[in-house]
GROMACS .gro file of C-alpha atoms in nm:
model
  141
    1VAL     CA    1  -3.796   0.701  -4.316
    2ALA     CA    2  -3.604   0.705  -4.641
    3ASP     CA    3  -3.229   0.717  -4.676
    4GLN     CA    4  -3.062   1.047  -4.763
    5CYS     CA    5  -3.236   1.247  -4.490
    6THR     CA    6  -3.115   1.409  -4.175
    7LEU     CA    7  -3.278   1.274  -3.862
    8PRO     CA    8  -3.266   1.401  -3.503
    9MET     CA    9  -3.008   1.126  -3.437
   10HIS     CA   10  -2.778   1.286  -3.697
   11ALA     CA   11  -2.822   1.626  -3.535
   12ALA     CA   12  -2.753   1.486  -3.188
   13ALA     CA   13  -2.447   1.296  -3.308
   14SER     CA   14  -2.302   1.604  -3.476
   15PHE     CA   15  -2.333   1.831  -3.172
   16PRO     CA   16  -2.014   1.801  -2.962
   17LEU     CA   17  -2.187   1.855  -2.627
   18THR     CA   18  -2.478   1.616  -2.680
   19SER     CA   19  -2.543   1.409  -2.371
   20VAL     CA   20  -2.557   1.031  -2.377
   21GLU     CA   21  -2.904   1.057  -2.223
   22ASN     CA   22  -3.030   1.249  -2.527
   23VAL     CA   23  -2.883   0.994  -2.766
   24GLN     CA   24  -3.026   0.708  -2.558
   25LEU     CA   25  -3.371   0.866  -2.570
   26LEU     CA   26  -3.356   0.903  -2.949
   27TYR     CA   27  -3.224   0.549  -2.978
   28GLN     CA   28  -3.504   0.414  -2.758
   29PHE     CA   29  -3.770   0.554  -2.989
   30TYR     CA   30  -3.599   0.488  -3.323
   31PRO     CA   31  -3.294   0.257  -3.296
   32GLN     CA   32  -3.275   0.216  -3.674
   33ALA     CA   33  -3.178   0.584  -3.703
   34VAL     CA   34  -2.814   0.487  -3.643
   35SER     CA   35  -2.834   0.289  -3.969
   36VAL     CA   36  -2.972   0.573  -4.181
   37ARG     CA   37  -2.733   0.772  -4.398
   38ASP     CA   38  -2.782   1.145  -4.441
   39LYS     CA   39  -2.758   1.353  -4.760
   40ASP     CA   40  -2.377   1.326  -4.743
   41ASP     CA   41  -2.400   0.947  -4.718
   42ALA     CA   42  -2.288   0.958  -4.354
   43TYR     CA   43  -2.412   0.751  -4.065
   44PRO     CA   44  -2.455   0.934  -3.731
   45ILE     CA   45  -2.121   0.784  -3.623
   46HIS     CA   46  -1.944   0.975  -3.902
   47LEU     CA   47  -2.089   1.298  -3.766
   48ARG     CA   48  -1.987   1.201  -3.412
   49ALA     CA   49  -1.632   1.138  -3.531
   50TRP     CA   50  -1.596   1.505  -3.622
   51GLY     CA   51  -1.570   1.596  -3.259
   52GLY     CA   52  -1.681   1.576  -2.907
   53THR     CA   53  -1.461   1.570  -2.603
   54SER     CA   54  -1.729   1.568  -2.336
   55LYS     CA   55  -1.745   1.296  -2.072
   56ASP     CA   56  -2.018   1.135  -2.284
   57ALA     CA   57  -1.810   1.102  -2.601
   58LEU     CA   58  -1.719   0.734  -2.552
   59PRO     CA   59  -2.062   0.621  -2.421
   60ILE     CA   60  -2.225   0.783  -2.726
   61LEU     CA   61  -1.984   0.605  -2.961
   62LEU     CA   62  -2.057   0.274  -2.788
   63LEU     CA   63  -2.430   0.329  -2.818
   64LEU     CA   64  -2.401   0.407  -3.191
   65LEU     CA   65  -2.196   0.092  -3.240
   66GLN     CA   66  -2.454  -0.132  -3.070
   67HIS     CA   67  -2.683  -0.127  -3.370
   68GLU     CA   68  -2.426  -0.062  -3.643
   69PRO     CA   69  -2.101  -0.234  -3.531
   70HIS     CA   70  -1.934  -0.224  -3.873
   71SER     CA   71  -1.982   0.153  -3.909
   72LEU     CA   72  -1.631   0.244  -3.784
   73LEU     CA   73  -1.498   0.111  -4.115
   74THR     CA   74  -1.781   0.230  -4.341
   75LYS     CA   75  -1.701   0.513  -4.582
   76ASP     CA   76  -1.920   0.818  -4.618
   77GLY     CA   77  -1.977   1.024  -4.933
   78ASP     CA   78  -1.628   1.174  -4.902
   79GLU     CA   79  -1.477   0.823  -4.887
   80GLU     CA   80  -1.383   0.869  -4.521
   81THR     CA   81  -1.447   0.629  -4.235
   82PRO     CA   82  -1.513   0.753  -3.880
   83LEU     CA   83  -1.157   0.646  -3.797
   84THR     CA   84  -1.008   0.860  -4.073
   85ILE     CA   85  -1.226   1.153  -3.970
   86MET     CA   86  -1.104   1.119  -3.610
   87ALA     CA   87  -0.739   1.120  -3.715
   88LYS     CA   88  -0.765   1.388  -3.984
   89TYR     CA   89  -0.955   1.649  -3.788
   90GLY     CA   90  -0.840   1.574  -3.433
   91LYS     CA   91  -1.145   1.707  -3.253
   92THR     CA   92  -1.247   1.377  -3.099
   93SER     CA   93  -1.183   1.272  -2.743
   94PRO     CA   94  -0.858   1.071  -2.712
   95ASP     CA   95  -1.040   0.789  -2.531
   96VAL     CA   96  -1.273   0.757  -2.831
   97VAL     CA   97  -0.980   0.744  -3.073
   98ARG     CA   98  -0.805   0.485  -2.855
   99TYR     CA   99  -1.118   0.271  -2.837
  100ALA     CA  100  -1.177   0.287  -3.212
  101LEU     CA  101  -0.818   0.199  -3.295
  102ARG     CA  102  -0.806  -0.083  -3.042
  103ARG     CA  103  -1.119  -0.221  -3.201
  104HIS     CA  104  -0.959  -0.200  -3.548
  105PRO     CA  105  -0.580  -0.181  -3.494
  106GLU     CA  106  -0.515  -0.286  -3.852
  107GLN     CA  107  -0.642   0.055  -3.961
  108ALA     CA  108  -0.350   0.225  -3.787
  109VAL     CA  109  -0.115   0.042  -4.022
  110GLN     CA  110  -0.315  -0.052  -4.332
  111TYR     CA  111  -0.505   0.269  -4.404
  112ARG     CA  112  -0.356   0.480  -4.679
  113ASP     CA  113  -0.524   0.776  -4.846
  114GLU     CA  114  -0.473   0.864  -5.212
  115GLU     CA  115  -0.143   1.034  -5.123
  116GLY     CA  116  -0.014   0.739  -4.917
  117ASN     CA  117  -0.075   0.898  -4.576
  118THR     CA  118  -0.160   0.679  -4.277
  119LEU     CA  119  -0.384   0.767  -3.983
  120LEU     CA  120  -0.073   0.863  -3.789
  121HIS     CA  121   0.033   1.105  -4.065
  122HIS     CA  122  -0.302   1.278  -4.033
  123ALA     CA  123  -0.290   1.282  -3.652
  124VAL     CA  124   0.057   1.441  -3.655
  125ARG     CA  125  -0.075   1.722  -3.874
  126THR     CA  126  -0.369   1.789  -3.643
  127SER     CA  127  -0.291   2.074  -3.411
  128THR     CA  128  -0.634   2.106  -3.250
  129ASN     CA  129  -0.593   1.793  -3.038
  130PRO     CA  130  -0.238   1.665  -2.988
  131ASN     CA  131  -0.379   1.380  -2.779
  132CYS     CA  132  -0.516   1.231  -3.102
  133MET     CA  133  -0.156   1.166  -3.210
  134GLU     CA  134  -0.082   1.004  -2.876
  135ALA     CA  135  -0.388   0.780  -2.913
  136CYS     CA  136  -0.280   0.679  -3.265
  137LEU     CA  137   0.072   0.602  -3.145
  138LEU     CA  138  -0.051   0.396  -2.849
  139ALA     CA  139  -0.287   0.197  -3.069
  140THR     CA  140  -0.036   0.133  -3.346
  141PRO     CA  141   0.069  -0.233  -3.339
   0.00000   0.00000   0.00000
């Protein structure tokens, strides 16, 4: 499978209510799919970062990280990492945001966008999930 295509793993990762069982099944048959970028230069983890507050949100993130552990800090075609997507759009489960920031706490302090905003700045502006701000605050060193 060539890069720049959308695979079933991308579709599963982007759907907020996808079950961990579905992602595990896809992973079992094609584990390399988590390392393929789509037409927007995004890994499945970037798509997962857009949202998902189901009970399976954290197990899915952990499964995606098994094969591609550096992907939390990898930029997509919009120059955003999964961490920045989580903070900017605030549709991700707070436990996922906490886990991601605990894994890379330096991002809570070091990340700056082109306007100088930090992850916390973005989380404060996000009204769809105020718990994202709480997660960013708790993870800030």
